[in-house]
Tab-separated table of N, CA and C in Angstrom:
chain	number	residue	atom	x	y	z
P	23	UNK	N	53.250	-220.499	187.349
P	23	UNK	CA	51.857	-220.888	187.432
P	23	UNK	C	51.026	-219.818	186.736
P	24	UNK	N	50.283	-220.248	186.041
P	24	UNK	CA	49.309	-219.396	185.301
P	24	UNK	C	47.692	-218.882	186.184
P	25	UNK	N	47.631	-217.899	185.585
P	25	UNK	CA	45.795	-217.516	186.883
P	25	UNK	C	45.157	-218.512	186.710
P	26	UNK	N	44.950	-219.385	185.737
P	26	UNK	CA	43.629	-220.375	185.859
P	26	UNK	C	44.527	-221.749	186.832
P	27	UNK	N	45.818	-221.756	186.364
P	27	UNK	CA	45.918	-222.949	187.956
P	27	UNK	C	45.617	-222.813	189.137
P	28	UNK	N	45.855	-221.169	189.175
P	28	UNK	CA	45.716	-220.178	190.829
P	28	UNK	C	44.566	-220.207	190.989
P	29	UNK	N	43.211	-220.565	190.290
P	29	UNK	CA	42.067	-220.138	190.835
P	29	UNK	C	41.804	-221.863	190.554
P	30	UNK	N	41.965	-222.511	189.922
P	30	UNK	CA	41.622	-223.910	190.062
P	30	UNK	C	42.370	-224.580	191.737
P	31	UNK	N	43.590	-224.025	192.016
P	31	UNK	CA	43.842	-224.459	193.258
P	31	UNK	C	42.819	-223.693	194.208
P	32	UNK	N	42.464	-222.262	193.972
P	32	UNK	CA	41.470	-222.193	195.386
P	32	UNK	C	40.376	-222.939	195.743
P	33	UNK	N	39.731	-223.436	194.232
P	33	UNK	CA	38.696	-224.239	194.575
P	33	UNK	C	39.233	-224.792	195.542
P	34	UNK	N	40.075	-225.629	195.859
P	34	UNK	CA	40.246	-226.724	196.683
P	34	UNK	C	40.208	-226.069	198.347
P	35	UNK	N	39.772	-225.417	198.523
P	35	UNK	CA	39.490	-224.794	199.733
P	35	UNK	C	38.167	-223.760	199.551
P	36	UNK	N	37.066	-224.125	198.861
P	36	UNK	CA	36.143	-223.675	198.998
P	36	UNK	C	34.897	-224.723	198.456
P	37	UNK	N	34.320	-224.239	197.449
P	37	UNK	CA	33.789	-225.380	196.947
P	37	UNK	C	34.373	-227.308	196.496
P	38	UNK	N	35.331	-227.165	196.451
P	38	UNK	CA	36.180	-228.782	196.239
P	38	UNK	C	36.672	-229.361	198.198
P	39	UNK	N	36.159	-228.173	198.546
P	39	UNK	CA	37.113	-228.399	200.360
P	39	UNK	C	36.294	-229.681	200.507
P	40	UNK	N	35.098	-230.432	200.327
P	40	UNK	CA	34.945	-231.790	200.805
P	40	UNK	C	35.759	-232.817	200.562
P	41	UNK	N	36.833	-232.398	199.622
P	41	UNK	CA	37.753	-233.817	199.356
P	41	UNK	C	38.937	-234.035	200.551
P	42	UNK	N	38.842	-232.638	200.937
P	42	UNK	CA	40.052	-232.671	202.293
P	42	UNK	C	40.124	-234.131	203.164
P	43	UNK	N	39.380	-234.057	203.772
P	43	UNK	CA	39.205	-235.220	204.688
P	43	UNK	C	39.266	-236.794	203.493
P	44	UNK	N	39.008	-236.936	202.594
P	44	UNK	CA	39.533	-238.151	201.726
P	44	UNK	C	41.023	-238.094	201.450
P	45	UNK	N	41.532	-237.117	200.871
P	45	UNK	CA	42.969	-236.819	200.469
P	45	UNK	C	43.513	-236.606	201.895
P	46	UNK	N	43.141	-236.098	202.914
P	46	UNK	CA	44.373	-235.511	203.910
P	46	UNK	C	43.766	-235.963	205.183
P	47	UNK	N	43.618	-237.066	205.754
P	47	UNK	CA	43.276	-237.426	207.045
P	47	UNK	C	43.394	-237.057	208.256
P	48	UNK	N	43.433	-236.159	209.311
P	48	UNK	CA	44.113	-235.838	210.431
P	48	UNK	C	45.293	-236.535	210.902
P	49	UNK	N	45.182	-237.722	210.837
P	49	UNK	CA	46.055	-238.895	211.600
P	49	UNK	C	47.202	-238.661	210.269
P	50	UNK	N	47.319	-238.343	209.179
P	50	UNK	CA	48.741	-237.924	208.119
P	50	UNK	C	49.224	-236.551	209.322
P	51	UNK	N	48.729	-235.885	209.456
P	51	UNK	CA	49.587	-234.814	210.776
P	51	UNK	C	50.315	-235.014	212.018
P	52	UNK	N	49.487	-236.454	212.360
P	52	UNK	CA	49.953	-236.260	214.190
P	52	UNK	C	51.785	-236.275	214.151
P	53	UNK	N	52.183	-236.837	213.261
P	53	UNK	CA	53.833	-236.917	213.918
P	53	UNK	C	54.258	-235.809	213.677
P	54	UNK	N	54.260	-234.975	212.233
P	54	UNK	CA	54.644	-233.632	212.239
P	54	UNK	C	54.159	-232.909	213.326
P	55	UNK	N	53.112	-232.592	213.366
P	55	UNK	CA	52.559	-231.688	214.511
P	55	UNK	C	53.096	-231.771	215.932
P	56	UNK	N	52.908	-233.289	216.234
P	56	UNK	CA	53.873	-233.522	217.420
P	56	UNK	C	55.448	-233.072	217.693
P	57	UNK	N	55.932	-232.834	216.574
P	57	UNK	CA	57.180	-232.393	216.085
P	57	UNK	C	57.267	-231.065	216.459
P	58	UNK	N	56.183	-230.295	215.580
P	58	UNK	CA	56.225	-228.981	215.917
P	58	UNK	C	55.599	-228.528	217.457
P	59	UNK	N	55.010	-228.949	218.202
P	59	UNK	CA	54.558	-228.562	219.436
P	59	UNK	C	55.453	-229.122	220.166
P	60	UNK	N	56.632	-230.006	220.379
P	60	UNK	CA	58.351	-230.505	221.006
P	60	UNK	C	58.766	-228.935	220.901
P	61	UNK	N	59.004	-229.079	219.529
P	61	UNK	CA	59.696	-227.607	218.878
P	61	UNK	C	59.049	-226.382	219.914
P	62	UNK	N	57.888	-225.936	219.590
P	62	UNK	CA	57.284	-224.433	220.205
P	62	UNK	C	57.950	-224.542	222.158
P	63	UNK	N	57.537	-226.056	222.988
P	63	UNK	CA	57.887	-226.267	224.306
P	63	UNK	C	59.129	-226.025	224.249
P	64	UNK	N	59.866	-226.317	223.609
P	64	UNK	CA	61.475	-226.365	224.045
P	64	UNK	C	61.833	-225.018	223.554
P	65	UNK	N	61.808	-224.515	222.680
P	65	UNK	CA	62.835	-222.920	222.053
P	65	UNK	C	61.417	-222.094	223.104
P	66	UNK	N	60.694	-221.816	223.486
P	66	UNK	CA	59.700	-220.555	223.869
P	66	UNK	C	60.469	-220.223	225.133
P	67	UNK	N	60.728	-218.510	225.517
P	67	UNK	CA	61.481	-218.482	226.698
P	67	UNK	C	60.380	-218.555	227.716
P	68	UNK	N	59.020	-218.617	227.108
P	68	UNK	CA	57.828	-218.606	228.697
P	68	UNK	C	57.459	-220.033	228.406
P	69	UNK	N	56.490	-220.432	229.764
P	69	UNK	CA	55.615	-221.754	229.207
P	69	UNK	C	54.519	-221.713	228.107
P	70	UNK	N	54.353	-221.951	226.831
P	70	UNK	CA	53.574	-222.189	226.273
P	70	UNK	C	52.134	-222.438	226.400
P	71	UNK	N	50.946	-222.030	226.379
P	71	UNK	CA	49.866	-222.377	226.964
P	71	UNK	C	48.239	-222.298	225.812
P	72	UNK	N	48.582	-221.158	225.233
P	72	UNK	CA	47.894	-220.111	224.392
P	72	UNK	C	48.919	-220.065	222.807
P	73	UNK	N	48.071	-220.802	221.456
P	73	UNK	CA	48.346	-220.670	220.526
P	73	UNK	C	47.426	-220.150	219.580
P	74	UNK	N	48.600	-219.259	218.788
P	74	UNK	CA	47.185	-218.538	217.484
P	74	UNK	C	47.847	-219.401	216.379
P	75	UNK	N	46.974	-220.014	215.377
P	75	UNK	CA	47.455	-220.513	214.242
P	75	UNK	C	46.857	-220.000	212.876
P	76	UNK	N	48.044	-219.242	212.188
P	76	UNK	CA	47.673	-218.744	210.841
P	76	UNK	C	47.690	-219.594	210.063
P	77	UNK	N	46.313	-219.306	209.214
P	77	UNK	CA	45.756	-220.001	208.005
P	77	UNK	C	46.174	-221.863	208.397
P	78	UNK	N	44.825	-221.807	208.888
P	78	UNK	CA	44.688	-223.042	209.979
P	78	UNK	C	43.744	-224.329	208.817
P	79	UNK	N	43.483	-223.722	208.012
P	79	UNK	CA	42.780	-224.699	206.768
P	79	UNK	C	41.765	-225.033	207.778
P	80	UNK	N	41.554	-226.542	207.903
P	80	UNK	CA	40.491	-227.173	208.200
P	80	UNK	C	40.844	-228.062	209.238
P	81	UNK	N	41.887	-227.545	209.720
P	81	UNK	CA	42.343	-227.791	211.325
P	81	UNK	C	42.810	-229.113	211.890
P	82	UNK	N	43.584	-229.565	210.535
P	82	UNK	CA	44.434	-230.973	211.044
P	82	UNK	C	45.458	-230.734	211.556
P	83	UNK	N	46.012	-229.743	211.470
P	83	UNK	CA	47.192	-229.714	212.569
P	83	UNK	C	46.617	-229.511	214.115
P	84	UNK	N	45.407	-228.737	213.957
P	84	UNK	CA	44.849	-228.405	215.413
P	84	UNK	C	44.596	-229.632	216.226
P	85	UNK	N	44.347	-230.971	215.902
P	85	UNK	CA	43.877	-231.888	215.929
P	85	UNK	C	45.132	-232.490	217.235
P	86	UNK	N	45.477	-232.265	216.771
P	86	UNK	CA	47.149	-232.571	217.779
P	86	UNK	C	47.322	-231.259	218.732
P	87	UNK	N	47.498	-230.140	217.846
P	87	UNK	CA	48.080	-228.738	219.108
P	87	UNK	C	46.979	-228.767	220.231
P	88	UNK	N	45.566	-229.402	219.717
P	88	UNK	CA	44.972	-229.046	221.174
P	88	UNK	C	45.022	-229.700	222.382
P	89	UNK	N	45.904	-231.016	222.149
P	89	UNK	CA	46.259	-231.533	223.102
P	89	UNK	C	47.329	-231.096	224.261
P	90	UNK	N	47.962	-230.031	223.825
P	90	UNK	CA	48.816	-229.097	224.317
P	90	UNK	C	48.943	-227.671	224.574
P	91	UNK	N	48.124	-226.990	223.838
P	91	UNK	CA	47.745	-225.739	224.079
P	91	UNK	C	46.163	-225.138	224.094
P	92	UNK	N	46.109	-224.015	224.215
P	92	UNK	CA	44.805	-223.543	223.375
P	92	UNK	C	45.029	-222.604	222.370
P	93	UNK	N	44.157	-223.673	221.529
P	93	UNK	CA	44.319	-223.021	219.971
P	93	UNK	C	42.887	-222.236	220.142
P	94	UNK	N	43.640	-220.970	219.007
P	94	UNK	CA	42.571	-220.273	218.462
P	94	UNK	C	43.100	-220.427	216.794
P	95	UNK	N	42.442	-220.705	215.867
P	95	UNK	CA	42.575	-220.506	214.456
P	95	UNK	C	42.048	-219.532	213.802
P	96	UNK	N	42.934	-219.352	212.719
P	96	UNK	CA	42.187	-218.537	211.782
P	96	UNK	C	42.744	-218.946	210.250
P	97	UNK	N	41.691	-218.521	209.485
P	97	UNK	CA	41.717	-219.257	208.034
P	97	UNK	C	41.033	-218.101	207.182
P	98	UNK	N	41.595	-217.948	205.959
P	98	UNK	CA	40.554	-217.041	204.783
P	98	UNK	C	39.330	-218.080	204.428
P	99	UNK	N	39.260	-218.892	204.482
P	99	UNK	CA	37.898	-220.062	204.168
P	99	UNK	C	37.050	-220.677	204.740
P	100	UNK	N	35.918	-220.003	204.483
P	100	UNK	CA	34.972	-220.291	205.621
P	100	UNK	C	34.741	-221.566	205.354
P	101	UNK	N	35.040	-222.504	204.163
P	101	UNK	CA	34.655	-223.849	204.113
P	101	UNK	C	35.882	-224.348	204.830
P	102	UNK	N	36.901	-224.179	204.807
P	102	UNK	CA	37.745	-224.735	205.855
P	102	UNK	C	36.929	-224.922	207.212
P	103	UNK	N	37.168	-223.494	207.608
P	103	UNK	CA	36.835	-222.787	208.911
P	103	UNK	C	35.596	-224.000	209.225
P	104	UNK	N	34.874	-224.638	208.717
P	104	UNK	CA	33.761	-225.333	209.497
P	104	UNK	C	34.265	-226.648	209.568
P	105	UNK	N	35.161	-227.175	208.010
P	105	UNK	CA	35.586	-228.291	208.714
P	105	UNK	C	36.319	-228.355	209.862
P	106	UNK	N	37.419	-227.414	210.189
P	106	UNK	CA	38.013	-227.656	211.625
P	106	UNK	C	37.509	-227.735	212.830
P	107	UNK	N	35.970	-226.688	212.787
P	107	UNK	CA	35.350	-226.496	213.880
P	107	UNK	C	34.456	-228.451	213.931
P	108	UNK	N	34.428	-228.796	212.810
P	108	UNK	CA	33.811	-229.840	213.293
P	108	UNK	C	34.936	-231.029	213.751
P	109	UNK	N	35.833	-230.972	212.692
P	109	UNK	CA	37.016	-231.685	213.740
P	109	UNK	C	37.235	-231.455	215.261
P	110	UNK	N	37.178	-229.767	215.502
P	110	UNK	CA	37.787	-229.562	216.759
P	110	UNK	C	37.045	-228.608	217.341
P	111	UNK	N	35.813	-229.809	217.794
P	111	UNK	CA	34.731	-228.605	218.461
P	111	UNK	C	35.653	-228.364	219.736
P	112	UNK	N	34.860	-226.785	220.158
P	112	UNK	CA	35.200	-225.871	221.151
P	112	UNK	C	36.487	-225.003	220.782
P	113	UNK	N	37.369	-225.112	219.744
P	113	UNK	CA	38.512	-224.467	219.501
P	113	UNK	C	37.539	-223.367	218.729
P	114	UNK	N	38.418	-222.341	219.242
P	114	UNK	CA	37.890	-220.935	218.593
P	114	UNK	C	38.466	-220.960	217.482
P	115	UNK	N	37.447	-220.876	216.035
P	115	UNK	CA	38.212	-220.510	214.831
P	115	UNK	C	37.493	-218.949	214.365
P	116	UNK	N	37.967	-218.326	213.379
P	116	UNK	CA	38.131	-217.054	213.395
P	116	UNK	C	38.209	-216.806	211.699
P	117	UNK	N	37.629	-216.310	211.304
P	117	UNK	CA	37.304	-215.904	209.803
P	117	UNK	C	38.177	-214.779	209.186
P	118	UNK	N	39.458	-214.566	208.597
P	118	UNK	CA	40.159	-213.982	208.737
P	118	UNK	C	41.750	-213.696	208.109
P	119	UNK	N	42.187	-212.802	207.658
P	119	UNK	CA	43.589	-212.708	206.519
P	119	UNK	C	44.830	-212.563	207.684
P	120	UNK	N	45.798	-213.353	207.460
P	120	UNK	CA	46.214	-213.710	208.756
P	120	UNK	C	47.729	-212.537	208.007
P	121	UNK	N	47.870	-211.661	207.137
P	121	UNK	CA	48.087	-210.543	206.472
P	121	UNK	C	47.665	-209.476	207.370
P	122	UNK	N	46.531	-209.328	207.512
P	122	UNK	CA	46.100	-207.913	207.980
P	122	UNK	C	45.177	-208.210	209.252
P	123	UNK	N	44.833	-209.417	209.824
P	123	UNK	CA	44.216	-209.373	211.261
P	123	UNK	C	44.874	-209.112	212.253
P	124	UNK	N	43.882	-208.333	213.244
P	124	UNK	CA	44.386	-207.757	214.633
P	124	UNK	C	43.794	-208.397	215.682
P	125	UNK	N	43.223	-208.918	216.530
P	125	UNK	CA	42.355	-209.271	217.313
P	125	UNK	C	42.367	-209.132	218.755
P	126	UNK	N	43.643	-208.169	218.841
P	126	UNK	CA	42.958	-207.218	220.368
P	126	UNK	C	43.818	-207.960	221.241
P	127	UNK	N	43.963	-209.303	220.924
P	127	UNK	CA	44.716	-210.320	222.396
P	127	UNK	C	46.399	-210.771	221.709
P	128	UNK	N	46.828	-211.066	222.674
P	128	UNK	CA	48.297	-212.253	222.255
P	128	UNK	C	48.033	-213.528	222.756
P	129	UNK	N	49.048	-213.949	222.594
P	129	UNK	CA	49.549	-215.460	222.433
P	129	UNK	C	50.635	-215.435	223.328
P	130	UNK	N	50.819	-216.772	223.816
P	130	UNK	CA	52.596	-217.219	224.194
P	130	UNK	C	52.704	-217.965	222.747
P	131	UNK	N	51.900	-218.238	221.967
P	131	UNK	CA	52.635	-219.293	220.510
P	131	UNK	C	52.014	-218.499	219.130
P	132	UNK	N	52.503	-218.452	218.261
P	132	UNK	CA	52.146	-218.187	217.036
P	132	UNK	C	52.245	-219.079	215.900
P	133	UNK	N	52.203	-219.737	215.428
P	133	UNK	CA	52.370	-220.558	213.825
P	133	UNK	C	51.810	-220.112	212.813
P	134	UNK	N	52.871	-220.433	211.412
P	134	UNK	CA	51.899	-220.327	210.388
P	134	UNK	C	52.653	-221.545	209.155
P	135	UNK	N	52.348	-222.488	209.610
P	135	UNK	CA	52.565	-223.881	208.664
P	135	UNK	C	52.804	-223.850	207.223
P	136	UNK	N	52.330	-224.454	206.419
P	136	UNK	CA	52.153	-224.341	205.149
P	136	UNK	C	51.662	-223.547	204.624
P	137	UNK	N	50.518	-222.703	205.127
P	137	UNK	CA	49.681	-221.463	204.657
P	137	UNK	C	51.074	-220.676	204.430
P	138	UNK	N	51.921	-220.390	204.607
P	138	UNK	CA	52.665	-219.114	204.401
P	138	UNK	C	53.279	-219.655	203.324
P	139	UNK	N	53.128	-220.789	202.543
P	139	UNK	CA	53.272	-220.779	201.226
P	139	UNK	C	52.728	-220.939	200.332
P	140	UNK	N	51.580	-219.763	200.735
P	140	UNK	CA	50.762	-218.734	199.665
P	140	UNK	C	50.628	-217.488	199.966
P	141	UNK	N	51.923	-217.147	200.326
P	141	UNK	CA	52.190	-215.497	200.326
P	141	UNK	C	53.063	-215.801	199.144
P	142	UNK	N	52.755	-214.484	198.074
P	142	UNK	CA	53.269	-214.156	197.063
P	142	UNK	C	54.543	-213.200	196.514
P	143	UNK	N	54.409	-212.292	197.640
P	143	UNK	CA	55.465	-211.131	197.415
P	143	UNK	C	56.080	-211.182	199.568
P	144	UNK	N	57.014	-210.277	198.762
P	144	UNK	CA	57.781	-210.179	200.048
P	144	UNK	C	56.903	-209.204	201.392
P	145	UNK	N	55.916	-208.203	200.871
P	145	UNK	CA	55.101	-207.669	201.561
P	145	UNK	C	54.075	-208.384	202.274
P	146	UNK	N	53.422	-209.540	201.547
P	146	UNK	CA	52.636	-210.610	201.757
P	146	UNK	C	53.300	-211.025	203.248
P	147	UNK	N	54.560	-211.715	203.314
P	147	UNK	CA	55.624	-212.233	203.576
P	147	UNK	C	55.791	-210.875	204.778
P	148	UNK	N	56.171	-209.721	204.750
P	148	UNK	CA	56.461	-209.207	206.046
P	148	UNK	C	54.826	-208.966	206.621
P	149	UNK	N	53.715	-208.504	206.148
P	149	UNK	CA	52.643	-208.282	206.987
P	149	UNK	C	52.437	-209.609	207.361
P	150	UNK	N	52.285	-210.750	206.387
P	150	UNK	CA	52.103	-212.185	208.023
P	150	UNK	C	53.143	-212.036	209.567
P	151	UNK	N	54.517	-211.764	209.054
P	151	UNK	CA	55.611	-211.830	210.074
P	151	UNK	C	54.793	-210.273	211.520
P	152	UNK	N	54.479	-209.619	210.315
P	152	UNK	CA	54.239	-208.326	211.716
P	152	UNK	C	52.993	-208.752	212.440
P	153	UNK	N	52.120	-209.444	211.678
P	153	UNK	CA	50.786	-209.845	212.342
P	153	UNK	C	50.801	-210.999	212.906
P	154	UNK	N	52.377	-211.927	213.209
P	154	UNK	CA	52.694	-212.925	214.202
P	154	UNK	C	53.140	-211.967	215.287
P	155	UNK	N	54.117	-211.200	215.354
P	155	UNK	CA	54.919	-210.146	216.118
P	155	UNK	C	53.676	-209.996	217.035
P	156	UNK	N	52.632	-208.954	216.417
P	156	UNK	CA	51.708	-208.060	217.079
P	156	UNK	C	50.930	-209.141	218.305
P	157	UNK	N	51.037	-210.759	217.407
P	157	UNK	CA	49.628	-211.228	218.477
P	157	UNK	C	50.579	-212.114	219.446
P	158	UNK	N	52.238	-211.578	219.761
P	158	UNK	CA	52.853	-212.496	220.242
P	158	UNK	C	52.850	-211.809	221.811
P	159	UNK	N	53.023	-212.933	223.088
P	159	UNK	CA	53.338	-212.052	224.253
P	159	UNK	C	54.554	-211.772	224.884
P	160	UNK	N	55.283	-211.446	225.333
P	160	UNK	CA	56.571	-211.634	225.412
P	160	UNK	C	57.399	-212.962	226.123
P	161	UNK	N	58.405	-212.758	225.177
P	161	UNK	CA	58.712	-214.034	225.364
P	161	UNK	C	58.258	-215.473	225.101
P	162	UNK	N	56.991	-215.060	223.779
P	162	UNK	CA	56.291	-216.753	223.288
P	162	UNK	C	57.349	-216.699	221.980
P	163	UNK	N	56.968	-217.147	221.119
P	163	UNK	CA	57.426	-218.073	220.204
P	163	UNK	C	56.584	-217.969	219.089
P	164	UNK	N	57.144	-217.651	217.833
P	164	UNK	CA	56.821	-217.777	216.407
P	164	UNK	C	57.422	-218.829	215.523
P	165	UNK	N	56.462	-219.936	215.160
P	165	UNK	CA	56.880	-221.179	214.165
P	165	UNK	C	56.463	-220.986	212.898
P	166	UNK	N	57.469	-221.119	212.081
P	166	UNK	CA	56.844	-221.321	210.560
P	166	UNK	C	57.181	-222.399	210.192
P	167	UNK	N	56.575	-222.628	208.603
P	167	UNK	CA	57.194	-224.117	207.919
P	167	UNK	C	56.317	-223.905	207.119
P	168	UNK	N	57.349	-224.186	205.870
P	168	UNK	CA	57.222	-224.099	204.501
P	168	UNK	C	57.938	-225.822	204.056
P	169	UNK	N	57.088	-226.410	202.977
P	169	UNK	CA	57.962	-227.307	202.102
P	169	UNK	C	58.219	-226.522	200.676
């Protein structure tokens, strides 16, 4: 991929982010998501209750997890970041490099969906993994997924 595809794809999460909801409906998530929140209940050695979700876009997966946990999100895009909050008022979303954020609390759940395939290098790639680690409580559970 060349820099001008790389910066023509960010548009699509900043200024182009209104096409989200035409191209990507919430209701295209519910079965995956449902998939993955089976997944987090069954492998977690505690009960599940409390989820942080890295690089949460515009919060169609949340759309489903909040039926099961409490989500807190976080996203680098603040144009995301508002569509989710309007999808999923009352879920705490959080402005934020899910690379280098700390935020003081844990989780019993961690995810980081598709966003983790836009980490670039393997460092990219271990600071997301340490900044799932850090916000995990013992004994919750870290999900990824990449296509």
């Amino acid at each position: 991929m060349n820099p001008s595809d790389e910066k023509d794809i960010r548009r699509l999460y900043h200024d182009l982010s209104w096409i989200w909801p035409i191209v990507s409906p919430p209701e295209d998530y519910v079965e995956e998501t449902e998939l993955f929140s089976r997944t987090i209940k069954e492998k977690a050695a505690i009960k599940v209750r409390t989820l942080l979700h890295l690089g949460c876009g515009g919060g169609r997966n949340d759309y489903t997890f909040k039926k099961y946990f409490e989500v807190t999100g976080l996203d680098l895009s603040p144009e995301m970041l508002g569509m989710a909050r309007a999808l999923n008022p009352g879920l705490n979303y959080i402005l934020g490099d899910m690379r280098t954020i700390r935020l003081g609390t844990s989780f019993d759940g961690v995810v980081a969906l598709d966003s983790i395939n836009y980490m670039k290098t393997e460092d990219d790639l271990l600071r997301t993994f340490q900044t799932a680690y850090r916000h995990l409580n013992p004994g919750g559970i870290f999900l990824t997924f990449a296509e």
